PDB file of C-alpha atoms in Angstrom:
ATOM      1  CA  MET O   1      76.374  81.963  95.206  1.00 45.00           C
ATOM      2  CA  LYS O   2      74.184  84.388  93.276  1.00 49.00           C
ATOM      3  CA  GLY O   3      73.962  86.636  96.349  1.00 50.00           C
ATOM      4  CA  HIS O   4      77.702  86.700  96.528  1.00 54.00           C
ATOM      5  CA  ALA O   5      78.040  87.770  92.919  1.00 54.00           C
ATOM      6  CA  ILE O   6      75.747  90.787  93.449  1.00 54.00           C
ATOM      7  CA  ASP O   7      77.590  91.756  96.602  1.00 60.00           C
ATOM      8  CA  ARG O   8      80.825  91.714  94.722  1.00 57.00           C
ATOM      9  CA  ARG O   9      79.371  93.790  91.894  1.00 58.00           C
ATOM     10  CA  GLN O  10      78.040  96.372  94.351  1.00 61.00           C
ATOM     11  CA  PHE O  11      81.332  96.395  96.177  1.00 53.00           C
ATOM     12  CA  LEU O  12      83.282  96.989  92.981  1.00 51.00           C
ATOM     13  CA  SER O  13      80.980  99.750  91.834  1.00 59.00           C
ATOM     14  CA  LYS O  14      81.167 101.473  95.226  1.00 57.00           C
ATOM     15  CA  MET O  15      84.908 101.146  95.212  1.00 55.00           C
ATOM     16  CA  LEU O  16      85.135 102.790  91.790  1.00 52.00           C
ATOM     17  CA  LYS O  17      82.880 105.643  92.854  1.00 54.00           C
ATOM     18  CA  THR O  18      84.849 106.226  96.049  1.00 54.00           C
ATOM     19  CA  GLY O  19      88.085 106.132  94.089  1.00 53.00           C
ATOM     20  CA  PHE O  20      86.742 108.736  91.684  1.00 48.00           C
ATOM     21  CA  GLY O  21      85.619 110.894  94.626  1.00 47.00           C
ATOM     22  CA  CYS O  22      89.093 110.779  96.147  1.00 45.00           C
ATOM     23  CA  LEU O  23      90.602 111.735  92.810  1.00 45.00           C
ATOM     24  CA  LEU O  24      88.274 114.734  92.548  1.00 44.00           C
ATOM     25  CA  ALA O  25      89.022 115.787  96.122  1.00 47.00           C
ATOM     26  CA  SER O  26      92.750 115.777  95.444  1.00 44.00           C
ATOM     27  CA  LEU O  27      92.552 117.890  92.296  1.00 43.00           C
ATOM     28  CA  PRO O  28      92.585 121.474  93.665  1.00 42.00           C
ATOM     29  CA  PHE O  29      96.059 121.190  95.223  1.00 43.00           C
ATOM     30  CA  PRO O  30      98.004 118.859  92.973  1.00 40.00           C
ATOM     31  CA  SER O  31     101.486 120.246  93.579  1.00 47.00           C
ATOM     32  CA  VAL O  32     101.654 120.303  97.388  1.00 58.00           C
ATOM     33  CA  ALA O  33     101.597 117.371  99.782  1.00 72.00           C
ATOM     34  CA  ALA O  34      98.407 117.311 101.830  1.00 88.00           C
ATOM     35  CA  TRP O  35      98.446 118.573 105.396  1.00 94.00           C
ATOM     36  CA  PRO O  36      99.454 115.497 107.447  1.00 96.00           C
ATOM     37  CA  SER O  37      96.533 115.246 109.872  1.00 95.00           C
ATOM     38  CA  ARG O  38      97.998 112.215 111.668  1.00 95.00           C
ATOM     39  CA  LEU O  39     101.209 114.038 112.572  1.00 96.00           C
ATOM     40  CA  PHE O  40      99.263 116.930 114.086  1.00 96.00           C
ATOM     41  CA  ALA O  41      96.756 114.712 115.931  1.00 95.00           C
ATOM     42  CA  HIS O  42      96.259 114.384 119.692  1.00 95.00           C
ATOM     43  CA  GLN O  43      99.038 111.999 120.788  1.00 96.00           C
ATOM     44  CA  SER O  44     102.311 111.709 122.695  1.00 97.00           C
ATOM     45  CA  MET O  45     105.601 113.062 121.389  1.00 96.00           C
ATOM     46  CA  ASP O  46     106.952 109.503 121.061  1.00 96.00           C
ATOM     47  CA  GLN O  47     104.068 108.681 118.764  1.00 96.00           C
ATOM     48  CA  VAL O  48     104.830 111.723 116.598  1.00 96.00           C
ATOM     49  CA  LEU O  49     108.511 110.734 116.350  1.00 95.00           C
ATOM     50  CA  GLN O  50     107.539 107.174 115.491  1.00 95.00           C
ATOM     51  CA  GLN O  51     105.369 108.415 112.647  1.00 95.00           C
ATOM     52  CA  LEU O  52     107.988 110.856 111.407  1.00 94.00           C
ATOM     53  CA  ASN O  53     110.434 107.943 111.324  1.00 90.00           C
ATOM     54  CA  LEU O  54     113.410 110.257 110.848  1.00 91.00           C
ATOM     55  CA  LEU O  55     116.360 108.256 109.622  1.00 85.00           C
ATOM     56  CA  GLY O  56     120.026 108.899 110.270  1.00 85.00           C
ATOM     57  CA  ASP O  57     122.136 109.639 113.326  1.00 92.00           C
ATOM     58  CA  TRP O  58     120.525 111.640 116.101  1.00 95.00           C
ATOM     59  CA  ARG O  59     122.985 114.246 117.376  1.00 96.00           C
ATOM     60  CA  GLN O  60     122.397 117.036 119.845  1.00 96.00           C
ATOM     61  CA  SER O  61     123.936 120.383 118.947  1.00 96.00           C
ATOM     62  CA  ASP O  62     124.019 123.785 120.600  1.00 96.00           C
ATOM     63  CA  GLN O  63     124.374 125.218 117.121  1.00 96.00           C
ATOM     64  CA  LEU O  64     120.641 124.698 116.881  1.00 97.00           C
ATOM     65  CA  GLN O  65     119.689 127.789 118.815  1.00 97.00           C
ATOM     66  CA  ILE O  66     116.369 128.005 120.614  1.00 98.00           C
ATOM     67  CA  GLN O  67     115.600 131.353 122.190  1.00 98.00           C
ATOM     68  CA  ILE O  68     112.650 130.963 124.521  1.00 98.00           C
ATOM     69  CA  PRO O  69     111.943 132.332 128.023  1.00 98.00           C
ATOM     70  CA  GLU O  70     112.899 129.970 130.843  1.00 97.00           C
ATOM     71  CA  ASN O  71     109.733 130.957 132.695  1.00 97.00           C
ATOM     72  CA  ALA O  72     106.581 131.509 130.689  1.00 97.00           C
ATOM     73  CA  GLU O  73     103.749 133.184 132.595  1.00 96.00           C
ATOM     74  CA  ASP O  74     101.068 132.438 130.034  1.00 96.00           C
ATOM     75  CA  GLY O  75     101.300 129.162 128.138  1.00 96.00           C
ATOM     76  CA  ALA O  76      98.866 130.477 125.532  1.00 96.00           C
ATOM     77  CA  SER O  77     101.563 132.628 123.987  1.00 97.00           C
ATOM     78  CA  VAL O  78     105.235 131.794 124.454  1.00 98.00           C
ATOM     79  CA  PRO O  79     107.521 133.706 122.088  1.00 98.00           C
ATOM     80  CA  MET O  80     110.324 131.696 120.560  1.00 97.00           C
ATOM     81  CA  GLN O  81     112.995 132.114 117.934  1.00 98.00           C
ATOM     82  CA  ILE O  82     115.011 129.397 116.284  1.00 98.00           C
ATOM     83  CA  GLN O  83     118.076 129.613 114.090  1.00 96.00           C
ATOM     84  CA  THR O  84     121.192 127.650 113.282  1.00 96.00           C
ATOM     85  CA  ASP O  85     124.688 127.971 111.805  1.00 94.00           C
ATOM     86  CA  LEU O  86     124.598 124.344 110.672  1.00 94.00           C
ATOM     87  CA  SER O  87     124.732 124.023 106.900  1.00 91.00           C
ATOM     88  CA  HIS O  88     122.610 121.963 104.494  1.00 93.00           C
ATOM     89  CA  ILE O  89     119.534 122.062 106.721  1.00 95.00           C
ATOM     90  CA  SER O  90     116.649 120.603 104.748  1.00 94.00           C
ATOM     91  CA  SER O  91     113.828 120.755 107.286  1.00 95.00           C
ATOM     92  CA  LEU O  92     112.949 122.192 110.685  1.00 96.00           C
ATOM     93  CA  ARG O  93     110.397 120.978 113.207  1.00 97.00           C
ATOM     94  CA  ILE O  94     109.314 122.354 116.568  1.00 98.00           C
ATOM     95  CA  LEU O  95     107.791 119.996 119.118  1.00 98.00           C
ATOM     96  CA  VAL O  96     106.525 120.594 122.650  1.00 98.00           C
ATOM     97  CA  GLU O  97     106.944 117.411 124.636  1.00 97.00           C
ATOM     98  CA  LYS O  98     103.850 117.553 126.868  1.00 97.00           C
ATOM     99  CA  ASN O  99     101.349 119.268 124.563  1.00 97.00           C
ATOM    100  CA  PRO O 100      98.227 117.293 123.567  1.00 96.00           C
ATOM    101  CA  THR O 101      99.306 117.948 119.978  1.00 96.00           C
ATOM    102  CA  PRO O 102     103.114 117.970 120.330  1.00 97.00           C
ATOM    103  CA  LEU O 103     104.054 118.878 116.758  1.00 97.00           C
ATOM    104  CA  ILE O 104     103.854 122.667 116.497  1.00 97.00           C
ATOM    105  CA  LEU O 105     104.980 123.189 112.931  1.00 97.00           C
ATOM    106  CA  GLN O 106     107.265 121.809 110.255  1.00 97.00           C
ATOM    107  CA  TRP O 107     108.685 123.056 106.997  1.00 96.00           C
ATOM    108  CA  GLU O 108     111.209 122.195 104.348  1.00 95.00           C
ATOM    109  CA  ILE O 109     113.946 124.700 103.732  1.00 95.00           C
ATOM    110  CA  PRO O 110     114.965 125.275 100.117  1.00 94.00           C
ATOM    111  CA  ASP O 111     117.875 127.347  98.790  1.00 92.00           C
ATOM    112  CA  GLY O 112     117.262 131.028  99.336  1.00 93.00           C
ATOM    113  CA  VAL O 113     115.656 130.594 102.753  1.00 96.00           C
ATOM    114  CA  LEU O 114     117.690 130.926 105.948  1.00 96.00           C
ATOM    115  CA  PRO O 115     117.123 128.391 108.752  1.00 96.00           C
ATOM    116  CA  PHE O 116     115.418 130.937 110.973  1.00 97.00           C
ATOM    117  CA  LEU O 117     111.916 131.347 112.359  1.00 98.00           C
ATOM    118  CA  SER O 118     110.304 133.452 115.002  1.00 98.00           C
ATOM    119  CA  CYS O 119     106.805 132.651 116.244  1.00 98.00           C
ATOM    120  CA  ARG O 120     104.624 132.274 119.344  1.00 98.00           C
ATOM    121  CA  ILE O 121     103.543 128.866 120.566  1.00 97.00           C
ATOM    122  CA  LYS O 122     101.114 127.350 123.076  1.00 97.00           C
ATOM    123  CA  MET O 123     102.384 125.214 125.947  1.00 97.00           C
ATOM    124  CA  ALA O 124     100.153 123.052 128.155  1.00 97.00           C
ATOM    125  CA  GLU O 125     102.644 122.591 131.017  1.00 96.00           C
ATOM    126  CA  SER O 126     106.314 122.836 131.970  1.00 97.00           C
ATOM    127  CA  CYS O 127     108.399 120.634 129.688  1.00 97.00           C
ATOM    128  CA  HIS O 128     111.082 120.561 127.022  1.00 98.00           C
ATOM    129  CA  VAL O 129     110.699 122.354 123.724  1.00 98.00           C
ATOM    130  CA  TRP O 130     112.474 120.457 120.955  1.00 98.00           C
ATOM    131  CA  LEU O 131     113.946 121.631 117.712  1.00 98.00           C
ATOM    132  CA  ILE O 132     114.744 118.949 115.147  1.00 97.00           C
ATOM    133  CA  ALA O 133     116.632 119.666 111.932  1.00 96.00           C
ATOM    134  CA  GLU O 134     117.408 117.256 109.133  1.00 95.00           C
ATOM    135  CA  ALA O 135     120.692 117.738 107.284  1.00 93.00           C
ATOM    136  CA  ASP O 136     122.725 115.334 105.129  1.00 89.00           C
ATOM    137  CA  GLY O 137     121.458 112.174 106.791  1.00 88.00           C
ATOM    138  CA  VAL O 138     121.842 113.567 110.310  1.00 94.00           C
ATOM    139  CA  CYS O 139     119.005 114.452 112.643  1.00 95.00           C
ATOM    140  CA  TRP O 140     120.261 117.387 114.645  1.00 96.00           C
ATOM    141  CA  PHE O 141     118.242 118.194 117.715  1.00 97.00           C
ATOM    142  CA  ASN O 142     118.313 120.493 120.681  1.00 98.00           C
ATOM    143  CA  LYS O 143     115.895 121.140 123.530  1.00 97.00           C
ATOM    144  CA  ARG O 144     115.169 123.787 126.117  1.00 98.00           C
ATOM    145  CA  TRP O 145     113.253 123.462 129.370  1.00 98.00           C
ATOM    146  CA  VAL O 146     110.444 125.970 129.913  1.00 98.00           C
ATOM    147  CA  ASN O 147     108.549 126.479 133.175  1.00 98.00           C
ATOM    148  CA  VAL O 148     104.921 127.240 132.368  1.00 97.00           C
ATOM    149  CA  MET O 149     102.885 129.053 135.046  1.00 96.00           C
ATOM    150  CA  LYS O 150      99.506 128.783 133.339  1.00 95.00           C
ATOM    151  CA  GLY O 151      98.691 126.150 130.723  1.00 95.00           C
ATOM    152  CA  GLY O 152      97.712 127.449 127.310  1.00 94.00           C
ATOM    153  CA  CYS O 153      96.188 124.444 125.551  1.00 93.00           C
ATOM    154  CA  GLY O 154      92.687 124.468 127.031  1.00 90.00           C
ATOM    155  CA  THR O 155      91.099 121.798 129.194  1.00 86.00           C
ATOM    156  CA  GLY O 156      89.542 119.616 126.504  1.00 80.00           C
TER     157      GLY O 156
ATOM    158  CA  MET P   1      87.660 138.847 110.546  1.00 48.00           C
ATOM    159  CA  ALA P   2      90.740 137.303 109.056  1.00 54.00           C
ATOM    160  CA  ALA P   3      93.338 139.765 107.907  1.00 89.00           C
ATOM    161  CA  THR P   4      96.912 139.188 106.852  1.00 96.00           C
ATOM    162  CA  LYS P   5      99.678 141.740 107.057  1.00 97.00           C
ATOM    163  CA  LEU P   6     103.068 141.423 105.420  1.00 97.00           C
ATOM    164  CA  LYS P   7     106.071 143.609 106.085  1.00 97.00           C
ATOM    165  CA  ILE P   8     109.345 143.114 104.259  1.00 97.00           C
ATOM    166  CA  THR P   9     112.498 144.739 105.593  1.00 97.00           C
ATOM    167  CA  ALA P  10     115.874 144.642 103.871  1.00 96.00           C
ATOM    168  CA  PHE P  11     118.944 144.024 106.019  1.00 97.00           C
ATOM    169  CA  GLU P  12     122.554 143.875 104.923  1.00 95.00           C
ATOM    170  CA  HIS P  13     122.652 140.169 104.081  1.00 94.00           C
ATOM    171  CA  TYR P  14     119.029 139.085 104.079  1.00 97.00           C
ATOM    172  CA  SER P  15     115.430 140.194 103.783  1.00 97.00           C
ATOM    173  CA  GLU P  16     113.061 139.766 106.694  1.00 98.00           C
ATOM    174  CA  LEU P  17     109.435 138.767 106.174  1.00 98.00           C
ATOM    175  CA  LYS P  18     107.104 139.596 109.030  1.00 98.00           C
ATOM    176  CA  ILE P  19     103.687 138.020 108.706  1.00 98.00           C
ATOM    177  CA  LEU P  20     100.845 138.846 111.087  1.00 98.00           C
ATOM    178  CA  ILE P  21      97.554 137.003 110.709  1.00 98.00           C
ATOM    179  CA  ASN P  22      94.368 137.818 112.571  1.00 97.00           C
ATOM    180  CA  HIS P  23      93.154 134.312 113.358  1.00 97.00           C
ATOM    181  CA  PRO P  24      91.685 132.603 116.482  1.00 96.00           C
ATOM    182  CA  MET P  25      93.848 129.436 116.188  1.00 97.00           C
ATOM    183  CA  GLU P  26      91.350 127.474 118.303  1.00 96.00           C
ATOM    184  CA  ASN P  27      92.628 123.983 119.102  1.00 95.00           C
ATOM    185  CA  GLY P  28      89.201 122.541 119.950  1.00 95.00           C
ATOM    186  CA  ARG P  29      90.039 122.207 123.653  1.00 94.00           C
ATOM    187  CA  ASN P  30      88.743 125.558 124.913  1.00 94.00           C
ATOM    188  CA  ARG P  31      85.220 126.167 126.196  1.00 94.00           C
ATOM    189  CA  ASP P  32      82.945 129.152 125.693  1.00 93.00           C
ATOM    190  CA  VAL P  33      81.026 130.946 128.497  1.00 94.00           C
ATOM    191  CA  ASN P  34      78.307 128.243 128.381  1.00 94.00           C
ATOM    192  CA  GLY P  35      80.805 125.438 128.866  1.00 92.00           C
ATOM    193  CA  GLN P  36      80.524 124.258 125.271  1.00 94.00           C
ATOM    194  CA  LEU P  37      83.674 123.221 123.429  1.00 94.00           C
ATOM    195  CA  ILE P  38      84.703 125.748 120.795  1.00 96.00           C
ATOM    196  CA  PRO P  39      85.323 123.849 117.538  1.00 96.00           C
ATOM    197  CA  ALA P  40      88.885 123.642 116.321  1.00 96.00           C
ATOM    198  CA  HIS P  41      89.731 126.443 113.923  1.00 97.00           C
ATOM    199  CA  PHE P  42      93.376 126.872 113.017  1.00 97.00           C
ATOM    200  CA  ILE P  43      95.649 127.585 110.082  1.00 97.00           C
ATOM    201  CA  GLN P  44      97.076 124.405 108.586  1.00 97.00           C
ATOM    202  CA  GLU P  45      99.283 125.665 105.805  1.00 97.00           C
ATOM    203  CA  LEU P  46     101.088 128.886 105.042  1.00 98.00           C
ATOM    204  CA  GLN P  47     102.766 129.302 101.697  1.00 97.00           C
ATOM    205  CA  ILE P  48     105.281 131.864 100.592  1.00 97.00           C
ATOM    206  CA  VAL P  49     105.727 132.318  96.880  1.00 97.00           C
ATOM    207  CA  ARG P  50     108.659 134.182  95.339  1.00 96.00           C
ATOM    208  CA  ASN P  51     108.095 135.286  91.732  1.00 96.00           C
ATOM    209  CA  GLN P  52     105.455 132.600  91.021  1.00 91.00           C
ATOM    210  CA  SER P  53     107.475 129.721  92.491  1.00 93.00           C
ATOM    211  CA  LEU P  54     106.664 128.124  95.824  1.00 95.00           C
ATOM    212  CA  LEU P  55     109.421 128.853  98.322  1.00 95.00           C
ATOM    213  CA  ILE P  56     108.018 127.872 101.709  1.00 96.00           C
ATOM    214  CA  ASN P  57     105.189 125.528 102.622  1.00 96.00           C
ATOM    215  CA  LEU P  58     104.855 125.768 106.392  1.00 97.00           C
ATOM    216  CA  GLN P  59     102.593 123.152 107.957  1.00 97.00           C
ATOM    217  CA  LEU P  60     101.096 124.236 111.274  1.00 97.00           C
ATOM    218  CA  GLY P  61      99.237 122.479 114.040  1.00 96.00           C
ATOM    219  CA  PRO P  62      96.753 123.855 116.577  1.00 96.00           C
ATOM    220  CA  SER P  63      99.581 124.638 119.041  1.00 96.00           C
ATOM    221  CA  VAL P  64     100.578 127.870 117.313  1.00 97.00           C
ATOM    222  CA  SER P  65      99.291 130.852 119.324  1.00 97.00           C
ATOM    223  CA  LYS P  66      96.333 132.903 118.177  1.00 96.00           C
ATOM    224  CA  HIS P  67      96.985 135.831 115.840  1.00 97.00           C
ATOM    225  CA  PRO P  68     100.213 134.211 114.600  1.00 97.00           C
ATOM    226  CA  LEU P  69     103.212 136.456 114.101  1.00 97.00           C
ATOM    227  CA  LEU P  70     105.753 134.630 111.975  1.00 98.00           C
ATOM    228  CA  VAL P  71     109.148 135.967 110.944  1.00 98.00           C
ATOM    229  CA  PHE P  72     111.212 134.408 108.159  1.00 98.00           C
ATOM    230  CA  HIS P  73     114.613 135.337 106.757  1.00 97.00           C
ATOM    231  CA  LEU P  74     115.185 135.014 103.015  1.00 97.00           C
ATOM    232  CA  GLU P  75     118.306 135.659 101.004  1.00 95.00           C
ATOM    233  CA  LYS P  76     118.347 139.293  99.992  1.00 96.00           C
ATOM    234  CA  LEU P  77     115.486 140.139  97.652  1.00 97.00           C
ATOM    235  CA  GLN P  78     116.094 142.400  94.666  1.00 96.00           C
ATOM    236  CA  SER P  79     114.009 145.344  93.603  1.00 96.00           C
ATOM    237  CA  GLY P  80     111.041 144.249  91.472  1.00 97.00           C
ATOM    238  CA  GLU P  81     110.735 140.778  92.973  1.00 97.00           C
ATOM    239  CA  LYS P  82     107.282 139.703  94.087  1.00 97.00           C
ATOM    240  CA  ILE P  83     106.507 137.935  97.346  1.00 97.00           C
ATOM    241  CA  GLY P  84     103.116 136.355  97.940  1.00 97.00           C
ATOM    242  CA  VAL P  85     101.867 134.934 101.228  1.00 98.00           C
ATOM    243  CA  SER P  86      98.757 132.778 101.468  1.00 97.00           C
ATOM    244  CA  TRP P  87      97.236 130.481 104.065  1.00 97.00           C
ATOM    245  CA  ILE P  88      94.379 128.055 104.463  1.00 97.00           C
ATOM    246  CA  ASP P  89      92.761 126.813 107.695  1.00 96.00           C
ATOM    247  CA  ASN P  90      90.912 123.632 108.676  1.00 96.00           C
ATOM    248  CA  GLN P  91      87.565 125.282 107.855  1.00 96.00           C
ATOM    249  CA  SER P  92      88.789 126.038 104.326  1.00 95.00           C
ATOM    250  CA  GLN P  93      88.982 129.770 104.986  1.00 96.00           C
ATOM    251  CA  SER P  94      91.956 131.424 103.384  1.00 96.00           C
ATOM    252  CA  ASP P  95      93.611 134.742 102.676  1.00 97.00           C
ATOM    253  CA  SER P  96      96.585 136.065 100.761  1.00 96.00           C
ATOM    254  CA  VAL P  97      98.707 139.168 100.355  1.00 97.00           C
ATOM    255  CA  GLU P  98     101.286 140.225  97.811  1.00 96.00           C
ATOM    256  CA  GLN P  99     104.074 142.715  97.766  1.00 97.00           C
ATOM    257  CA  ILE P 100     106.557 143.876  95.163  1.00 97.00           C
ATOM    258  CA  ILE P 101     109.988 144.864  96.462  1.00 96.00           C
ATOM    259  CA  SER P 102     110.561 148.546  95.760  1.00 91.00           C
TER     260      SER P 102
END
């Protein structure tokens, strides 16, 4: 019984110290949510969507415009541009279905920012590129097929 | 090595922010000439601040191409407004630039 009591004391003291360490670690960036490492981890797109757990109706819309080449020679750098006429968009996400890390980027869109982004992405192989936008309880999505000649995500 | 460039262009109804960052964006799946894996090194967060208040917090994964070129459209900025762009990567390296609209 005595052994148990000491174990518990040590456990509690370790727990307090760890808790304090976590508190310290979180201090430098108090105002911004931490980078979600699990969302950007190596996994399938289904697993990302499961974690995102986006609520509301899923509706496909061509008003979510994805401009991306149909044939991409080099998967290491595929230029893309997204924009939409849909109103009340609160967040945008780009996902590449067959990438080892399918979530490319995500951001919340406040007033004063137009739902537009141009960037270059990596693609491992031919697949769909998805754009998902949250707006007023609806999950708008659209996707475009891209043929990739040379994979751009490395071999692992 | 890391350098960040910001170019702001005014259009009729909006202002365009062009951000170019010199960064390897390694996803940890590429190998060097000796066959060794190159450690992951990529930008995780990019923040755009308008007059001291956070406007955009873009969260990125390792699937953004190296030397990212990102273009955003903001509602038209007025003369004297200040735009700041900063980023931080998974190795805690960071950089920032600032520009005042003329």
